[in-house]
DNA sequence: AAGTAGTCCTGAGTGC
DNA sequence: TGCACTCAGGACTACT
């Protein structure tokens, strides 16, 4: 389940393989994902890849034809680089190929493969110049890894909000990139109760939480992105951060700080894991 | 404006 | 072994 660190890792992972290359062919295997894959995508052969960037959890592949390919991995999406000369890649099992939705072949024979079991992902093509006006970018909140994510910014986000703090930091219209896993982890690290009303956080809690969000995300990026089961690094190898969670998916297991059992409750259909003793 | 519920999808896990 | 059911989850839309 890709969150910001995973998306960042994918971008960094594919960048050296694709920047500077020219698109040879585009194969759309599944025309209907979260939104229909634009038909104009078939006109991309001949375009050169200029850069790979991340915006929130979106992957932006900027092309020489003034267009940008936008990819969101949704819940279960992967973006892998396959090499037509690599026997192991071509001998992937049928099961592994089953949810390939888009294959972009480059002039060096490498393939960018978008695979997404649950089809929550998105592939779109937008005008590079008017990116800011793209419907999915208009309402995006603050980037947690940019300087603009100051203590004051988080304070403003929380100010007079009655929703619980976890729901607030997970709201992409307020703060981007923090999904369920890292929200749980960051709140644990900050010692803040996930159920607490956002508007009632103290100065100290805001300070700690801002720091722990940044720390949690940076640590995960450094580790190459975390994984439960859906995520694989851009080169197709499984990620390796999954066993380092303090609270996520650890219901009933002892808290790593105080040994009390980790608790779980459901909030808006999302599981929230926390330690009652360490987070109050 | 802010908050909440429903929706999309498929594989894994669980209970009988 | 197999069937039926529940769950996971980002982020949208539609509703209160």
XYZ file of C-alpha atoms (C1' of nucleotides) in Angstrom:
312
model
C 0.000 0.000 0.000
C 2.037 2.863 -1.239
C 2.226 5.974 0.851
C 4.450 8.964 0.239
C 7.746 7.176 1.011
C 6.891 4.325 -1.350
C 5.971 6.728 -4.131
C 9.184 8.647 -3.556
C 11.121 5.383 -3.688
C 9.435 4.354 -6.932
C 10.271 7.722 -8.508
C 13.899 7.489 -7.481
C 13.980 3.869 -8.576
C 12.688 4.344 -12.106
C 14.319 7.706 -12.813
C 17.761 6.467 -13.894
C 16.198 3.861 -16.153
C 13.824 6.089 -18.048
C 14.959 9.724 -18.097
C 16.411 10.634 -21.482
C 14.802 7.663 -23.175
C 12.233 7.876 -25.933
C 8.915 6.064 -25.860
C 8.692 3.359 -28.501
C 5.228 2.004 -27.888
C 2.326 2.157 -25.441
C 0.068 -0.755 -24.697
C -3.137 -0.129 -22.744
C -4.366 -3.456 -21.405
C -7.030 -2.078 -19.098
C -8.714 1.058 -20.420
C -10.776 1.601 -17.299
C -9.025 2.259 -14.011
C -10.185 4.733 -11.377
C -10.769 7.067 -14.288
C -10.650 5.989 -17.937
C -7.109 5.891 -19.306
C -7.035 8.736 -21.857
C -6.918 7.517 -25.446
C -4.338 10.210 -26.252
C -1.830 8.055 -24.409
C -1.488 5.988 -27.567
C 0.007 8.999 -29.323
C 2.998 9.142 -26.987
C 5.509 7.100 -29.023
C 8.277 9.431 -30.141
C 8.103 11.574 -26.996
C 11.187 11.778 -24.829
C 11.089 11.427 -21.040
C 12.457 14.585 -19.448
C 11.995 13.993 -15.739
C 10.285 11.999 -13.003
C 8.773 13.871 -10.085
C 6.514 13.234 -7.146
C 3.613 15.410 -6.083
C 1.718 14.159 -3.040
C 1.283 10.482 -3.953
C 1.225 11.148 -7.661
C 4.086 10.208 -9.975
C 4.678 12.786 -12.698
C 6.575 11.780 -15.808
C 7.297 14.889 -17.821
C 7.557 14.419 -21.565
C 9.074 16.388 -24.427
C 5.690 16.917 -26.088
C 4.570 19.362 -23.367
C 2.541 16.680 -21.671
C 2.967 14.980 -18.321
C 1.996 11.417 -17.590
C 0.316 11.243 -14.190
C 0.246 7.973 -12.293
C -1.292 7.276 -8.898
C -0.646 3.850 -7.409
C -3.833 3.763 -5.386
C -3.904 0.913 -2.924
C -2.092 -1.850 -4.682
C -0.347 -0.283 -7.656
C 3.219 -0.984 -8.703
C 5.353 0.630 -11.302
C 8.137 -1.659 -12.333
C 10.877 -1.555 -14.894
C 11.086 -4.693 -16.948
C 13.897 -5.496 -19.287
C 13.010 -7.376 -22.428
C 16.444 -8.996 -22.293
C 15.928 -10.256 -18.762
C 14.732 -13.826 -18.843
C 13.488 -13.713 -15.267
C 11.249 -10.787 -16.081
C 9.678 -12.447 -19.091
C 9.148 -15.603 -17.150
C 7.098 -13.956 -14.487
C 4.129 -16.127 -13.692
C 0.713 -15.556 -15.201
C -0.423 -14.480 -11.787
C 2.145 -11.711 -11.748
C 1.101 -10.518 -15.206
C -2.571 -10.713 -14.423
C -3.044 -7.123 -13.371
C -0.690 -5.384 -15.760
C -2.715 -2.468 -17.087
C -0.252 -0.323 -18.981
C 3.054 -1.154 -20.633
C 5.280 1.566 -22.028
C 8.216 0.273 -24.046
C 11.277 2.493 -24.358
C 13.881 2.773 -27.095
C 16.353 0.714 -25.055
C 13.990 -2.215 -24.819
C 13.022 -1.544 -21.226
C 9.408 -1.502 -20.234
C 7.583 0.579 -17.679
C 4.811 -1.648 -16.373
C 1.890 -0.348 -14.346
C 0.310 -3.179 -12.420
C -2.554 -2.689 -9.978
C -4.577 -5.527 -8.512
C -7.388 -3.455 -7.118
C -7.601 -0.883 -9.857
C -7.723 2.010 -7.408
C -4.856 3.552 -9.294
C -4.986 6.176 -11.971
C -3.230 6.958 -15.234
C -3.771 10.328 -16.843
C -2.175 12.702 -19.292
C -2.127 16.431 -18.617
C -0.705 19.587 -20.115
C 2.684 20.257 -18.479
C 2.199 24.017 -18.465
C -1.142 24.060 -16.675
C -0.428 21.371 -14.089
C -1.647 23.608 -11.287
C -5.133 23.539 -12.726
C -5.345 19.777 -12.868
C -8.492 18.768 -10.998
C -6.708 16.348 -8.682
C -3.976 18.833 -7.783
C -6.140 21.829 -7.025
C -7.162 20.891 -3.526
C -3.983 19.179 -2.347
C -2.714 20.176 1.078
C 0.792 20.847 2.360
C 3.774 18.666 1.413
C 5.126 17.354 4.736
C 8.702 17.161 3.503
C 8.841 20.746 2.322
C 9.966 23.667 4.433
C 6.472 25.086 4.359
C 5.396 22.316 6.750
C 6.313 24.309 9.826
C 4.948 24.080 13.311
C 2.724 27.045 12.552
C 1.392 25.293 9.443
C 0.381 22.223 11.402
C -1.109 24.446 14.056
C -3.250 26.189 11.456
C -4.327 22.856 10.016
C -5.482 21.627 13.429
C -6.947 24.888 14.591
C -10.609 24.636 15.582
C -11.097 21.301 13.889
C -13.387 18.888 15.674
C -12.218 15.826 13.770
C -9.735 13.588 15.528
C -6.077 14.272 14.871
C -5.506 11.071 12.933
C -8.266 11.859 10.443
C -6.818 15.353 10.059
C -3.244 14.322 9.249
C -4.598 11.734 6.812
C -6.763 14.259 4.973
C -5.000 14.898 1.654
C -6.750 18.234 1.348
C -4.890 19.395 4.442
C -1.660 17.400 4.443
C -0.591 15.089 1.647
C 1.141 11.753 1.707
C 0.303 10.496 5.182
C -1.698 7.296 4.919
C -2.994 4.998 7.611
C 0.292 3.280 8.417
C 2.429 6.372 8.868
C -0.354 8.249 10.624
C -0.414 5.510 13.277
C 3.365 5.427 13.505
C 3.813 9.198 13.685
C 1.172 9.559 16.394
C 2.841 6.851 18.441
C 6.227 8.498 18.087
C 4.747 11.829 19.163
C 2.888 10.228 22.072
C -0.399 11.700 20.874
C -3.705 9.866 21.230
C -5.121 9.338 17.717
C -8.645 9.956 19.031
C -7.851 13.407 20.347
C -9.709 16.291 18.784
C -7.285 18.078 16.450
C -8.239 21.512 17.736
C -7.363 20.515 21.283
C -3.740 19.550 20.740
C -1.311 21.474 22.927
C 1.615 23.494 21.577
C 3.943 20.753 22.698
C 1.924 18.051 20.972
C 1.870 20.014 17.719
C 5.638 20.439 17.889
C 6.210 16.766 18.590
C 3.747 15.607 15.974
C 5.219 17.738 13.202
C 8.627 16.395 13.998
C 7.496 12.795 14.153
C 5.593 12.978 10.861
C 8.706 14.248 9.091
C 10.905 11.739 10.886
C 8.636 8.795 10.118
C 8.414 9.651 6.426
C 12.137 10.304 6.055
C 13.044 7.105 7.812
C 10.753 5.120 5.541
C 12.193 6.746 2.433
C 15.650 5.913 3.648
C 14.640 2.317 4.190
C 13.337 2.136 0.668
C 9.689 2.385 1.463
C 7.712 -0.005 3.559
C 5.573 -2.834 2.434
C 2.881 -5.093 3.711
C 2.185 -7.204 0.696
C 1.189 -5.088 -2.245
C 4.219 -2.970 -2.704
C 7.384 -3.773 -4.583
C 10.302 -1.555 -5.335
C 10.599 -0.243 -8.858
C 13.008 -2.977 -9.849
C 10.488 -5.590 -8.829
C 12.099 -6.695 -5.567
C 9.946 -6.711 -2.500
C 10.366 -3.874 -0.030
C 11.880 -4.543 3.351
C 10.602 -2.148 5.982
C 7.582 -4.111 7.083
C 8.850 -5.438 10.371
C 9.857 -2.117 11.801
C 6.443 -0.769 12.730
C 5.908 0.202 16.341
C 2.137 -0.075 16.357
C 0.711 -0.716 12.896
C -0.774 -4.196 12.545
C 0.461 -5.094 16.028
C -2.843 -5.424 17.895
C -2.391 -7.346 21.144
C 1.375 -7.359 20.864
C 3.460 -5.604 23.504
C 4.264 -1.938 23.002
C 7.950 -1.585 22.263
C 8.233 1.182 24.858
C 6.083 0.061 27.787
C 5.080 -3.563 27.033
C 1.356 -2.785 27.305
C -0.692 -4.466 24.572
C -1.249 -2.404 21.431
C -4.907 -1.547 20.961
C -6.937 -1.144 17.811
C -10.104 0.752 17.022
C -11.907 1.567 13.822
C -12.318 5.080 12.641
C -14.142 5.732 9.385
C -13.521 2.150 8.414
C -9.794 2.494 9.009
C -7.947 0.502 11.620
C -6.078 2.634 14.080
C -3.367 1.080 16.234
C -2.061 2.775 19.345
C -0.703 2.348 22.839
C -3.046 3.639 25.494
C -0.213 4.215 27.940
C 2.253 5.964 25.642
C -0.346 8.021 23.785
C -2.573 10.145 25.973
C -17.539 24.992 5.262
C -16.857 20.841 7.635
C -17.701 16.273 8.558
C -19.409 11.627 7.314
C -20.933 7.686 4.522
C -20.683 5.218 0.435
C -18.065 3.718 -3.501
C -14.587 1.623 -6.463
C -11.731 -3.486 -6.516
C -9.594 -8.070 -5.614
C -7.014 -11.312 -2.860
C -6.192 -12.952 1.683
C -8.005 -14.632 5.675
C -11.637 -16.865 8.519
C -15.493 -19.853 9.795
C -18.375 -23.608 8.756
C -11.587 -28.726 -0.320
C -14.827 -25.238 -1.108
C -18.064 -21.865 -0.393
C -19.644 -17.463 1.735
C -18.383 -13.810 4.052
C -15.394 -9.926 5.863
C -11.604 -7.008 5.596
C -7.925 -3.847 3.867
C -7.239 0.752 2.050
C -6.723 6.219 -0.928
C -9.412 9.412 -2.324
C -13.189 10.558 -4.868
C -18.422 11.948 -4.875
C -22.634 12.907 -2.613
C -24.965 13.868 1.184
C -26.078 16.153 5.898
